[in-house]
Structures are given as C-alpha cells and as structure tokens.
Coordinates of C-alpha atoms and ligand atoms in Angstrom, one line a residue:
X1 CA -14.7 -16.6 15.7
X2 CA -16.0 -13.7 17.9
X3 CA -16.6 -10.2 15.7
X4 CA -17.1 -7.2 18.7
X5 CA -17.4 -3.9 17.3
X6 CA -16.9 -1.4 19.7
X7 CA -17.1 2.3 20.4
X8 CA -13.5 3.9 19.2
X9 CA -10.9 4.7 21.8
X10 CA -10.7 8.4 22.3
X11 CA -7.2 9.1 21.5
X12 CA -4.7 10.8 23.6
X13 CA -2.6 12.6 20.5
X14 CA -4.0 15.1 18.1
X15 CA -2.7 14.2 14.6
X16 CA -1.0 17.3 13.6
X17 CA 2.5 17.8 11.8
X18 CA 3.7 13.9 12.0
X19 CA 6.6 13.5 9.3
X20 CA 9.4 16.0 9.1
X21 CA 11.1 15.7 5.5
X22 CA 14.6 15.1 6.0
X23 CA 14.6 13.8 9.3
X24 CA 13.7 10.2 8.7
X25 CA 15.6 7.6 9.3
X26 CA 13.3 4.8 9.8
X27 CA 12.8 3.5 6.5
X28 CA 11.8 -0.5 6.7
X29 CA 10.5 -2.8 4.8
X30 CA 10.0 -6.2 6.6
X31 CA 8.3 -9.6 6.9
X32 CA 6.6 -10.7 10.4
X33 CA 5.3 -14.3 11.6
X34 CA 3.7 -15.5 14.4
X35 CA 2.8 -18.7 15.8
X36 CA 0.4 -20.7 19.0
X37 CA 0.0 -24.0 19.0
X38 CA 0.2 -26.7 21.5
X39 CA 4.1 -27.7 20.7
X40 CA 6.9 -25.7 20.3
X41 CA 6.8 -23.4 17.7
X42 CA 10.3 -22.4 17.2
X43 CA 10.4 -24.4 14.1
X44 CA 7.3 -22.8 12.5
X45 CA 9.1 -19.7 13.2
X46 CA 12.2 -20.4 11.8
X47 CA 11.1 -22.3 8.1
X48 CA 8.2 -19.4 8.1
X49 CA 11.1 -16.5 8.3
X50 CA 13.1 -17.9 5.7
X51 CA 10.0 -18.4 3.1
X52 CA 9.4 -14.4 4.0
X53 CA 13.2 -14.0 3.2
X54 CA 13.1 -12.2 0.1
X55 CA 11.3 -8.9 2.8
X56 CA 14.6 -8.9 4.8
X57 CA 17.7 -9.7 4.2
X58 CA 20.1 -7.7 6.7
X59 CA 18.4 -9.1 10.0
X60 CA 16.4 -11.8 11.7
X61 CA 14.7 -12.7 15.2
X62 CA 12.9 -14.7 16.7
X63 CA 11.0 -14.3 20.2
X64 CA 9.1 -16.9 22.5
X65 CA 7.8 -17.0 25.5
X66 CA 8.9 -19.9 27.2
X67 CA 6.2 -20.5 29.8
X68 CA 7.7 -17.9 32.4
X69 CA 9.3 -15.2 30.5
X70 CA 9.8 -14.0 26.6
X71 CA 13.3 -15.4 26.0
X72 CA 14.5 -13.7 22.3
X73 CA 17.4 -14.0 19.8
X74 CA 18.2 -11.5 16.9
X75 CA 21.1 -11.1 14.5
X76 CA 22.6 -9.5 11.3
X77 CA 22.1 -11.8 8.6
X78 CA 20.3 -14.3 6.4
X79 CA 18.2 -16.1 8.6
X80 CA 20.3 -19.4 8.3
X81 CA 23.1 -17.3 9.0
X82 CA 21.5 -16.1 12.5
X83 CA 20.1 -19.1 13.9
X84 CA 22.5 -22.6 14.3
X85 CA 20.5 -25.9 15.6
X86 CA 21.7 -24.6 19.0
X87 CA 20.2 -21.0 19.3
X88 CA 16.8 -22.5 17.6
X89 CA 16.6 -25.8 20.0
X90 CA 17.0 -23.8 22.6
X91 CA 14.5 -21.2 22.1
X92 CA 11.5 -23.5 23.1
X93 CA 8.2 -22.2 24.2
X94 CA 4.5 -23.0 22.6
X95 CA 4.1 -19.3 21.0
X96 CA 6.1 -16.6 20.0
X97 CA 6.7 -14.4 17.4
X98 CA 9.3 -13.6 14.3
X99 CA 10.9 -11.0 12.1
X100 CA 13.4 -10.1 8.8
X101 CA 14.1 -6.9 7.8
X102 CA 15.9 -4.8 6.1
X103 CA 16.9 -0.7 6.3
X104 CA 18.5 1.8 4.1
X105 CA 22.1 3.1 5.1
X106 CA 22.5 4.1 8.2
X107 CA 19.9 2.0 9.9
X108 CA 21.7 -1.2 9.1
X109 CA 22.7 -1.7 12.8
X110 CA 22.0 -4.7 15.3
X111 CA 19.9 -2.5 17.7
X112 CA 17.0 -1.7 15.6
X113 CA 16.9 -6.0 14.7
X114 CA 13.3 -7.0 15.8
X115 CA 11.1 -8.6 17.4
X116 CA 11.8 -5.4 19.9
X117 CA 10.9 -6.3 23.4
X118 CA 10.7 -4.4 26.6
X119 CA 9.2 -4.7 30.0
X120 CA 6.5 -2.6 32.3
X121 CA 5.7 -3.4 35.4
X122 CA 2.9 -5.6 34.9
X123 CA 4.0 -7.1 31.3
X124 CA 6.8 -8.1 28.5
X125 CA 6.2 -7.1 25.2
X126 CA 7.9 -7.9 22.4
X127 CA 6.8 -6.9 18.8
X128 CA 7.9 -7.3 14.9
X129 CA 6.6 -4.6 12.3
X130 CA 6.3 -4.2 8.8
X131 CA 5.2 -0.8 7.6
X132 CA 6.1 2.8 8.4
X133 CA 4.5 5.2 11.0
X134 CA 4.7 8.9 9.8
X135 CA 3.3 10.7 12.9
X136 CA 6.7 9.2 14.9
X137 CA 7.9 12.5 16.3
X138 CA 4.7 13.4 17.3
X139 CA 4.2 10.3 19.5
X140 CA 8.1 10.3 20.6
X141 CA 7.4 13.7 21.9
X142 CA 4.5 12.6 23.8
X143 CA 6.1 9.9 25.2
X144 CA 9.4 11.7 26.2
X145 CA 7.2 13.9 28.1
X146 CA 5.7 11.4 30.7
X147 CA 9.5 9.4 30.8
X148 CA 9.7 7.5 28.2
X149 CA 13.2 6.8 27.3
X150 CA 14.5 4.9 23.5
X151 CA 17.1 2.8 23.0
X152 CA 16.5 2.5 19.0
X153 CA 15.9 4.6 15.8
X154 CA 13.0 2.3 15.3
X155 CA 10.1 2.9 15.0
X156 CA 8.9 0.0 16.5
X157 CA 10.0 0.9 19.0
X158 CA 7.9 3.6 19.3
X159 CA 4.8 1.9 18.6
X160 CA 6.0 -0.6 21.7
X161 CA 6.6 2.3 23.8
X162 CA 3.5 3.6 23.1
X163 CA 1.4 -0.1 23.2
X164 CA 3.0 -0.3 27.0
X165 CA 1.8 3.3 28.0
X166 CA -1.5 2.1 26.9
X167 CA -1.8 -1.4 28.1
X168 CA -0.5 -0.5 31.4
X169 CA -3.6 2.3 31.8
X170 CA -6.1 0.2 30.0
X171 CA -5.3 -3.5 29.7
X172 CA -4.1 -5.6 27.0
X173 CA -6.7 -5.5 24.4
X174 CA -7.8 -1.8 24.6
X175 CA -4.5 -0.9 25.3
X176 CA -4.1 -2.3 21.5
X177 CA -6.9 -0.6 20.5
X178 CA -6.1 3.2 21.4
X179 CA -2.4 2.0 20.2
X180 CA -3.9 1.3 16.7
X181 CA -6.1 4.8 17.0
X182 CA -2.8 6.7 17.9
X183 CA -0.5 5.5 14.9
X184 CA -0.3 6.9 11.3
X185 CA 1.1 4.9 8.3
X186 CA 1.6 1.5 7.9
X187 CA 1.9 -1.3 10.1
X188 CA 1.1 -5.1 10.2
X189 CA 2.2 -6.2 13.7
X190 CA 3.0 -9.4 15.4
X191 CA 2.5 -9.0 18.9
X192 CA 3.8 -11.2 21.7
X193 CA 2.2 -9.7 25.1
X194 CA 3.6 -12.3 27.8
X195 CA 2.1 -15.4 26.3
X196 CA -0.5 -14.0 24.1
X197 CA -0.1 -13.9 20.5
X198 CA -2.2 -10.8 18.6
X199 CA -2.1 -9.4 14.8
X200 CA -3.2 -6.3 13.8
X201 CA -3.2 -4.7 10.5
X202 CA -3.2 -0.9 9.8
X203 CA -7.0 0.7 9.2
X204 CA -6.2 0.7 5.7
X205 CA -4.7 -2.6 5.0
X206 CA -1.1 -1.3 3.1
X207 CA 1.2 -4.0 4.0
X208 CA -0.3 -7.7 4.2
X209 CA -0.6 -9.8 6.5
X210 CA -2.3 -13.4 6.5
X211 CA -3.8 -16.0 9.2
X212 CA -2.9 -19.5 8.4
X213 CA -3.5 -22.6 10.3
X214 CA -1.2 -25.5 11.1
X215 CA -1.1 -28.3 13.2
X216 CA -2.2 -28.2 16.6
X217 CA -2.5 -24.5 16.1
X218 CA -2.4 -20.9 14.4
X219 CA -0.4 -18.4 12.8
X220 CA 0.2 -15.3 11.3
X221 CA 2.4 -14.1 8.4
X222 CA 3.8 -11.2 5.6
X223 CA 2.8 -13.4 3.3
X224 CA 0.8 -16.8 2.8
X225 CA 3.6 -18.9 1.6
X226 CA 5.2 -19.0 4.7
X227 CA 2.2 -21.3 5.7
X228 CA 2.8 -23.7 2.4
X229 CA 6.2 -23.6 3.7
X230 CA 5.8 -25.5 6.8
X231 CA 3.1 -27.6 5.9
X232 CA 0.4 -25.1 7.1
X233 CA -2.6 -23.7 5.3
X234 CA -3.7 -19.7 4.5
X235 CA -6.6 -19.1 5.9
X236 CA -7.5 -15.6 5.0
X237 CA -5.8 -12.4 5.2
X238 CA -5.9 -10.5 8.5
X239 CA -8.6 -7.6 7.5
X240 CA -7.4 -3.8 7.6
X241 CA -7.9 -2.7 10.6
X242 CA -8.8 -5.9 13.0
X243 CA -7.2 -6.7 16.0
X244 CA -6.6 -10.5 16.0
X245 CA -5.8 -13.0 18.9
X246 CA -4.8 -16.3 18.2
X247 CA -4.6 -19.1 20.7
X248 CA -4.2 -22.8 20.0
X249 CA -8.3 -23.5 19.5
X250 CA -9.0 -20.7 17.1
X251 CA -9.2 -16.7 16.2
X252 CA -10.9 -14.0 18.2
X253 CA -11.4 -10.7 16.5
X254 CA -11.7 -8.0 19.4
X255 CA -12.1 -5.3 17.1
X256 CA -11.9 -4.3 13.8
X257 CA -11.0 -0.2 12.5
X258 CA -13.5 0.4 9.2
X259 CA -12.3 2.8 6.9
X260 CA -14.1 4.0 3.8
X261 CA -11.6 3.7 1.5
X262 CA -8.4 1.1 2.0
X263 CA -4.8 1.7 0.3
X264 CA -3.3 -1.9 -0.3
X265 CA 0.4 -0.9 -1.6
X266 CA 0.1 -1.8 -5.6
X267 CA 4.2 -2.5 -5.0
X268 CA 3.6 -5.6 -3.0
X269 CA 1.6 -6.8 -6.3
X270 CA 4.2 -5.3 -8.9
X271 CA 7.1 -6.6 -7.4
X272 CA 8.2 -6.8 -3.2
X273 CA 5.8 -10.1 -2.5
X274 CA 6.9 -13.6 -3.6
X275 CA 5.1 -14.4 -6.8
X276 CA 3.1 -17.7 -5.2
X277 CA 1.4 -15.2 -2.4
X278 CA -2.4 -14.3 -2.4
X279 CA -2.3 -11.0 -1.0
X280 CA -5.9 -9.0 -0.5
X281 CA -7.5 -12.0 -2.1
X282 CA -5.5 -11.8 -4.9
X283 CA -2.9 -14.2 -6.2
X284 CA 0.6 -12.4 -6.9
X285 CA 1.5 -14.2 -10.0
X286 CA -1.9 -13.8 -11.7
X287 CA -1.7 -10.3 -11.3
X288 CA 1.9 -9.9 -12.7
X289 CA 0.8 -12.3 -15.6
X290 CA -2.2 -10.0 -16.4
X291 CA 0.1 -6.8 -15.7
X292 CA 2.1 -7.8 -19.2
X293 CA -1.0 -9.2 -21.0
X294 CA -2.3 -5.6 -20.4
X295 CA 1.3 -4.0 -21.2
X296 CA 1.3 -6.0 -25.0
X297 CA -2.4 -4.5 -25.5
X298 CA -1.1 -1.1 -24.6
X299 CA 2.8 -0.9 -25.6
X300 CA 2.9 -3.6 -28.8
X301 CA 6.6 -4.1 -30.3
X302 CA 7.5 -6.1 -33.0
X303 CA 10.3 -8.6 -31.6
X304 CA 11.6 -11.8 -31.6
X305 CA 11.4 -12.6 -28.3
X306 CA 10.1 -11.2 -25.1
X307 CA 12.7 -11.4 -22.3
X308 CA 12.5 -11.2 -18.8
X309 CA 14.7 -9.1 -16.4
X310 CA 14.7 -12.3 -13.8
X311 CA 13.3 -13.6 -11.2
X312 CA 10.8 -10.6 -10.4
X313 CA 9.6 -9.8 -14.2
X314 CA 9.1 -13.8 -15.5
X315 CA 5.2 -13.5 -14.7
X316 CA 4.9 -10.2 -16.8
X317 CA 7.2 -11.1 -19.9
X318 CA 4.8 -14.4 -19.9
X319 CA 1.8 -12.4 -19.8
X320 CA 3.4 -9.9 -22.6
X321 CA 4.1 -13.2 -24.8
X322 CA 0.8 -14.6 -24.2
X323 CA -1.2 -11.1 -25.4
X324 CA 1.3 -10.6 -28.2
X325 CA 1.9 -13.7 -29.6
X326 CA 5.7 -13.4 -29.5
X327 CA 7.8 -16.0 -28.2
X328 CA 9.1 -15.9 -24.4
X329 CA 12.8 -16.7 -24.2
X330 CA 14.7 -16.9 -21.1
X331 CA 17.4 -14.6 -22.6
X332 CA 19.1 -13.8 -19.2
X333 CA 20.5 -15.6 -16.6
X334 CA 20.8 -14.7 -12.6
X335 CA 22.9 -15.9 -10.1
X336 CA 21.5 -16.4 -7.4
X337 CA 23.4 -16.3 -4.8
X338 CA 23.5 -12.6 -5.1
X339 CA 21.1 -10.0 -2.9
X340 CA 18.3 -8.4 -4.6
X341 CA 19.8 -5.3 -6.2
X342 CA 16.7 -2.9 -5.1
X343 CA 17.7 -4.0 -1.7
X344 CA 21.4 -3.4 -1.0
X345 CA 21.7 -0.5 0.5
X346 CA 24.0 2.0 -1.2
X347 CA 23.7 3.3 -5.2
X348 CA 27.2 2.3 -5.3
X349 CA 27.0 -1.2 -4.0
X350 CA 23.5 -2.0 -6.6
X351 CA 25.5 -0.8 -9.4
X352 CA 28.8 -3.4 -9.5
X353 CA 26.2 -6.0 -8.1
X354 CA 23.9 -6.0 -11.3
X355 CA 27.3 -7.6 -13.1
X356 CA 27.8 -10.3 -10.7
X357 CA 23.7 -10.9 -10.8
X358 CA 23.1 -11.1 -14.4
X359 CA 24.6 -12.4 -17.6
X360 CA 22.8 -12.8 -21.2
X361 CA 22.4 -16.0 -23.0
X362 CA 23.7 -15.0 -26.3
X363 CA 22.4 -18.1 -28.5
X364 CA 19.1 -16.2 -27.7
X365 CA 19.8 -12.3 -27.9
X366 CA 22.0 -12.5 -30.5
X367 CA 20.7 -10.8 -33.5
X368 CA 17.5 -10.4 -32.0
X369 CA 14.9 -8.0 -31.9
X370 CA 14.0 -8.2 -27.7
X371 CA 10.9 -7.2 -25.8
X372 CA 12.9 -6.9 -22.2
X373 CA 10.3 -6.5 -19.8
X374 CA 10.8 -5.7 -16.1
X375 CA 8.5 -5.1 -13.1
X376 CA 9.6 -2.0 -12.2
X377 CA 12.2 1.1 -13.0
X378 CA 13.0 3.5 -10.2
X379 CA 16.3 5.2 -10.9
X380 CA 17.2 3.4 -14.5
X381 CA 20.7 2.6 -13.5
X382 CA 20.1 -1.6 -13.5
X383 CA 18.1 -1.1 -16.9
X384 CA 20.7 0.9 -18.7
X385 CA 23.5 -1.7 -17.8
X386 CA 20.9 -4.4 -18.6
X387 CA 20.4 -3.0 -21.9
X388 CA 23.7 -2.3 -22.7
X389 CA 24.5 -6.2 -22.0
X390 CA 21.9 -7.3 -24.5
X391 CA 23.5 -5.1 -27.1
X392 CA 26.5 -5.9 -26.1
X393 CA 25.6 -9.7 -26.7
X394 CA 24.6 -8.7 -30.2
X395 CA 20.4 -7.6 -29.7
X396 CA 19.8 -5.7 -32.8
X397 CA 17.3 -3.8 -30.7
X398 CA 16.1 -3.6 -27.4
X399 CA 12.6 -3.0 -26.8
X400 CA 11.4 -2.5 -22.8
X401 CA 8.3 -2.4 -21.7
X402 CA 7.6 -1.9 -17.7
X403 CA 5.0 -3.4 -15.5
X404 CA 4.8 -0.6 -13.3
X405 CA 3.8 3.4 -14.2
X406 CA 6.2 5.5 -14.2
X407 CA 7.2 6.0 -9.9
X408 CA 7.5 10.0 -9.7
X409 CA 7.3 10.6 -5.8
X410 CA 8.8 9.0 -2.7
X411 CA 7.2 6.2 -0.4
X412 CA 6.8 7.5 3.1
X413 CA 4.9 3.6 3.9
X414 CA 7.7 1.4 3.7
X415 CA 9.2 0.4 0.8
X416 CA 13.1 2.2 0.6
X417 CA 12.0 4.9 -2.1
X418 CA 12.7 8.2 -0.8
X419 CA 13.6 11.3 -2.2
X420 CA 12.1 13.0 -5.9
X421 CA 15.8 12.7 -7.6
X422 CA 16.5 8.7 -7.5
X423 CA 13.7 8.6 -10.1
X424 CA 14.3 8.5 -13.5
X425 CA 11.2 9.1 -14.1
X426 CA 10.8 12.5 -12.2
X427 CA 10.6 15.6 -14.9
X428 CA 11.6 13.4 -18.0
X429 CA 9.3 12.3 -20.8
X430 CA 9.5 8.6 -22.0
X431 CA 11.7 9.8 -24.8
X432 CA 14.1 11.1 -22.6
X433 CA 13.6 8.0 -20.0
X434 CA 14.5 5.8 -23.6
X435 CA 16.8 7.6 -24.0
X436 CA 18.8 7.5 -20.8
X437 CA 18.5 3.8 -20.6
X438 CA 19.4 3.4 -23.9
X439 CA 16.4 1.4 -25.1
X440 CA 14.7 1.4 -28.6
X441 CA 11.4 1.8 -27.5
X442 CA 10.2 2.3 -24.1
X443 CA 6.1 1.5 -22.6
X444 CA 5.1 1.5 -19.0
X445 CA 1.6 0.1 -18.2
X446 CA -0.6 2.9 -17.2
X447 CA -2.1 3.5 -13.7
X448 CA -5.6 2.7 -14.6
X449 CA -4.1 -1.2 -16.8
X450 CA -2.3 -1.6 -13.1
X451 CA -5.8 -1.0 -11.3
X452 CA -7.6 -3.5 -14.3
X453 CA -4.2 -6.0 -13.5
X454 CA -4.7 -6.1 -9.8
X455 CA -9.0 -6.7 -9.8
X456 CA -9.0 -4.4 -6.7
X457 CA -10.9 -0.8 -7.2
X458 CA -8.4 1.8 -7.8
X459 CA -10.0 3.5 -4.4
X460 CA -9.2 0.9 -2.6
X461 CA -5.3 1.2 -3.4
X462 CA -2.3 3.2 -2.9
X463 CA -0.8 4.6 -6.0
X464 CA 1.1 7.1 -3.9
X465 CA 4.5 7.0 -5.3
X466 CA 2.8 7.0 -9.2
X467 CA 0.2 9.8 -8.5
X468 CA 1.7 11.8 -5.5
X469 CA -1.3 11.6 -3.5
X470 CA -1.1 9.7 -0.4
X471 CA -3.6 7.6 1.5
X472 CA -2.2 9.4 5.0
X473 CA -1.7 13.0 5.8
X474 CA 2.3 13.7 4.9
X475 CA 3.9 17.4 5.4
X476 CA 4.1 19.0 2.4
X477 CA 2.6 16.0 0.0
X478 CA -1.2 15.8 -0.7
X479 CA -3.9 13.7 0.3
X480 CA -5.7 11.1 -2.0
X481 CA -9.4 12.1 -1.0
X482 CA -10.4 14.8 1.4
X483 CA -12.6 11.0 3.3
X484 CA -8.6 10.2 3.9
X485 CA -8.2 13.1 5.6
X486 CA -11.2 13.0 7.5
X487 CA -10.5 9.4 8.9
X488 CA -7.8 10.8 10.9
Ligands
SF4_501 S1 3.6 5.0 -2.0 FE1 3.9 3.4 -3.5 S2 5.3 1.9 -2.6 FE2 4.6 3.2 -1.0 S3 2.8 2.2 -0.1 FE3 2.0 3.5 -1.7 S4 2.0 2.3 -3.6 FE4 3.3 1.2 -2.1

C-alpha cells in the first residue's frame, strides 16, 4: 500500500451559511459497495447489497463498467425485487459499484435511486453515497453559476456534479481531492470513474465504510458483513478522510484528510448497523451487549424477565440479563416479513405496522414482572403500543430500560431524524416520558455509559442528536468544539 500525504487542495467555496432549516429534502440513509477483481463482479455486487439490506429498503442499483462504457440498472425495491437472473447476467464487467437506500416522504422517487451517473467530456462517473452533505445549497449555487444543470433532489448528485467540475480541471485523483475539501457532512462514497474503482470517507469518519478482500480481487462496503457474505474477508475500515483506489492487485491510498477530533455516528453502534459488523474497530454486537450490562449497573429493576423489543434490542436485554442476574426471555415475537418500523416512511404507516410486526408470547409475559429493553426511543409511539401489548398479555408490570440517551435534537448527517417535536424526549422529564409510554419504570443509559459501551473516546464521536452539538457547522445549531469549527 502507497500512503502520500499531500499539501491540501485550496478550495474553490467559502463555507458560509450551508443548511437552510426547512428546506431539506435530502434526508438518506444508505449502504454502498464496491468491487475490482479480475472476473465479473456483478455477483459480489448483488449478494453484498442484499447483506447491506437492512440500510435501504426502498431502492437498489448496481453500476459496472463493462470494458467500454458504465452500463447501470436501478429500481424501487428490495434488492431481489430489482434485479432478476436476466438484469444481473447481463450487467457483466470486472468492476463496478452498488447502492440501497432509503428517503423520508417525498424523496421516495425512482430518480434520486443510485449509483447516480453522468458524463463530461472526458469521463463517466457514476457514484453511490451514504451520508448527508449540509453545505448543498451553497455548492448547487456555485455550480448553477458556471452551467451546471440537476436532474435530482439528491444530493449526490451534487457531490457528482461537483467531483466532474473538478476532475475535468484537475484530473481524477485531485479532482477527488478538492471534491472531499469542498463538502460538509457526511459521506462514504463508492466511486466508479470509467473503470476505476475509489472510496473515500468523510474527514471525520460518521458513516462507515470498510475494505474487504475477495478472490481475485477488492472491495469496498457499509458494512463488513457484506464481505462474510460472499465469501470475502474485512480487511480494515476505510480511515476518515482517505481517498482509496482499489484495483485487482491491491490498495493505494492517494491521500488521506487528518482531523483532530473524528465524529463516528454512536447510532450506527446503538442500532442502524447489522449486529455482526465491526465498525471503527469495534464489533457491533459487543457493544450493544455491553450497552445493557452498563444499563442494569445504572437503571436496576426487580423483574422476572428481561425482554427484548426484537431483532435490534436482543444484544442489550442479553447484556441487561447478564449484569443483573435476571433471566432473558424471548417474550416477543416478530414477523419478519415486515419493514423495519423506524424506516417506513410516514407516522401513520409505522403505527398500524408495529401490530402486524410484533406479537407477545404470553406463556412468558403473563403475570410477569418484565425488564423490556429497546435500543432506542425517538417518538415513543412503537414503545407505548409495545407496552400496552405486554399488559395486555397479562405483565403485571412493565419495566423499560433504553440503550440509547434520551435523542433531544434532529440529525442533519443522515439518519431520518429531523425536526425537535418527533421526540418524545424533547422538554419532558423521564416521569413524564414513563408516563406517556405507559411504563412502570423507565432508565436510559447515560451519554457518558454509551461512550464506556462503545470503547471509542467520547471526542472522537458524534452525540449530536443527544447533546445538540454537532461535529459540523449547522445554521442555527452549535458546534461540538470551537477545533470543529476551525477544521472547516
Ligand atoms: S446526530 Fe446522532 S444520528 Fe446523526 S450522525 Fe450524530 S450521532 Fe448519528
């Protein structure tokens, strides 16, 4: 592997107002893949997208280039439901590049499906994102002044608008570079530049993104278990701020962005990234299984059993039972052939799904005393019905304990929470919260038993929607250290 370290780009925008409350619409939260080797890789592509499923459910892509030109295919879907044998068999070519995602109401259209690709004169680009750029308008009004035109609400789109302004002036790989210097927010990026596969990885590392290695060649991913998927192995995660090439004999990093501090999103850990990932160097279900080892040293209950809220909070009731002695039952059940209900996109569509998704086992609940522990609570409305089941199933009381701290302020970085109000947490003591979700007893882990949970320091993270300080400059939110500010 090659390290250069270079002299930063000088960039062409001054970072001023970026993000206009009220005015986004761009609000993704995704899962990329990429993959070289010396065979086709439309396979890799295709078995890595649907172990990243669980980042995207309302659309899928997949681009390659197929030794003359970047031929792509993108749908609404699951990504079984987008690609048949034919559409995958005939997407052949040796690299290319792959992408789920999902968007809140109103984005949920065909057009803003990824991998995105568009054409200069001298290249094709095509490119899948995960993250959230803030400083959007600010970049879209550059660009719409030298004749840029946009056919999406994405905004990748901008970032590939902006990437082909750049290359074109610059070349490929500094034309990366002074893309990465320009953008604020989040972004881990698959990049398919005619046949050249690159990943980079915001300055301060919020979403993940991991190298892996497979046979006759070398990928990238969201997450590492799209590698175990295909038979592949993790590697190492792609560092904050590196720009990586891949090609079928091995990595070159052209550059890499240092930061002081970095900002991994504590959500990924909590609850958004599939429990048998190592993000950041961490494994995901160690950390969930420490979050509720931590939760029964802070919040103890006296129960029969601890229950889970499945799939996403089995780690931490284990972790509960295990540091409080009390017995882990599986006292409800999920179908599964139901979306995640954090992830469908309308309030009224999540509540008559949490029905359909989950049932008690009454053998277990009834006439219990239960320790229901969850991952997460943003606006209360699956935990009241969930609590209401168990009582309803005969629970004698219902104790919940949370694996999260209480979320308080939107996420501008890419996971769909976005306005003060959802939260049921915003302006109500834990009393009240108990009250309103009808629990007995109510504990959330503190920030600083989350930081201990994870094993990464608590400068290093982003606690934005906890704390209300962010690891970027916002409009109207504050900064997490004045170094933050200064990066920029
Ligand atoms: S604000 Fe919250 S959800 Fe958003 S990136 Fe930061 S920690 Fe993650």
């Amino acid at each position: 592997m090659c390290v250069k370290r270079g002299a930063l780009t000088v960039a062409i925008l001054r970072h001023g107002s970026g993000h206009t409350p009220g005015l986004r619409k761009r609000n993704e939260y995704c899962g990329v893949s990429g993959f070289i080797s010396r065979h086709d890789v439309n396979h890799l592509l295709y078995f890595s997208l649907r172990a990243l499923q669980h980042r995207g459910q309302e659309s899928a892509g997949i681009a390659v280039y197929d030794g003359q030109k970047i031929v792509l295919h993108r749908g609404m879907g699951l990504v079984h439901q987008v690609f048949s044998k034919l559409i995958l068999d005939s997407l052949k070519g040796t690299v290319g590049i792959g992408h789920v995602r999902y968007s809140t109401t109103g984005g949920s259209v065909e057009e803003n499906a990824q991998p995105l690709h568009i054409y200069n004169l001298q290249h094709e680009i095509a490119i899948a994102h995960n993250g959230e750029i803030v400083n959007v308008s600010e970049i879209k009004s550059f660009l719409g002044k030298i004749g840029a035109a946009f056919t999406t609400k994405s905004d990748s789109e901008v970032i590939a608008r902006l990437l082909s302004f750049h290359i074109t002036r610059h070349g490929i790989v500094e034309g990366i570079k002074r893309t990465v210097r320009d953008l604020r927010g989040s972004f881990s990026l698959a990049l398919l530049i005619d046949n050249r596969l690159f990943a980079v990885r915001d300055p301060l590392g919020i979403r993940p993104l991991a190298v892996g290695e497979i046979d006759g060649g070398f990928g990238i991913a969201s997450e590492s278990v799209a590698f175990h998927s295909i038979g592949g192995e993790f590697i190492r995660d792609v560092m904050p701020g590196e720009i990586l090439e891949l090609t079928p004999d091995g990595l070159i990093t052209h550059h890499i962005f240092e930061r002081k501090y970095k900002a991994h999103c504590m959500f990924e850990y909590v609850y958004f990234a599939r429990a048998d990932s190592i993000i950041n160097g961490k494994c995901v279900y160690d950390v969930r299984r420490r979050i509720g080892q931590i939760l029964a040293r802070e919040h103890p209950a006296d129960a029969d059993f601890v229950v889970p809220v499945p799939d996403s909070g089995r780690a931490h009731a284990l972790g509960y039972a295990e540091g409080s002695g009390i017995p882990y039952a599986e006292g409800l059940m999920k179908n599964r052939y139901v979306e995640r209900t954090f992830i469908l996109p309308s309030q009224e569509t999540r509540v008559k799904e949490i029905n359909l998704k989950l049932s008690p086992v009454k053998s277990v609940v009834d006439g219990k005393r239960i320790v229901l522990i969850d991952d997460s609570i943003v606006r209360g409305n699956t935990m009241r019905k969930i609590v209401r089941m168990l009582k309803q199933a005969g629970a004698r009381e219902v104790h919940v304990r949370v694996g999260s701290p209480p979320i308080i302020a939107p996420c501008y970085l890419g996971i769909d929470m976005k306005t003060r109000d959802q939260f049921i947490a915003n302006g109500k003591n834990i009393e009240e919260i108990a009250k309103a979700i009808e629990a007995d007893s109510l504990g959330y882990i503190s920030i600083d038993g989350l930081v201990e949970a994870i094993g990464i320091p608590k400068e290093h993270l982003c606690l934005g929607c906890l704390t209300a300080r962010y690891p970027v400059p916002i409009d109207g939110e504050k900064i997490r250290f004045q170094s933050d500010l200064e990066d920029f």
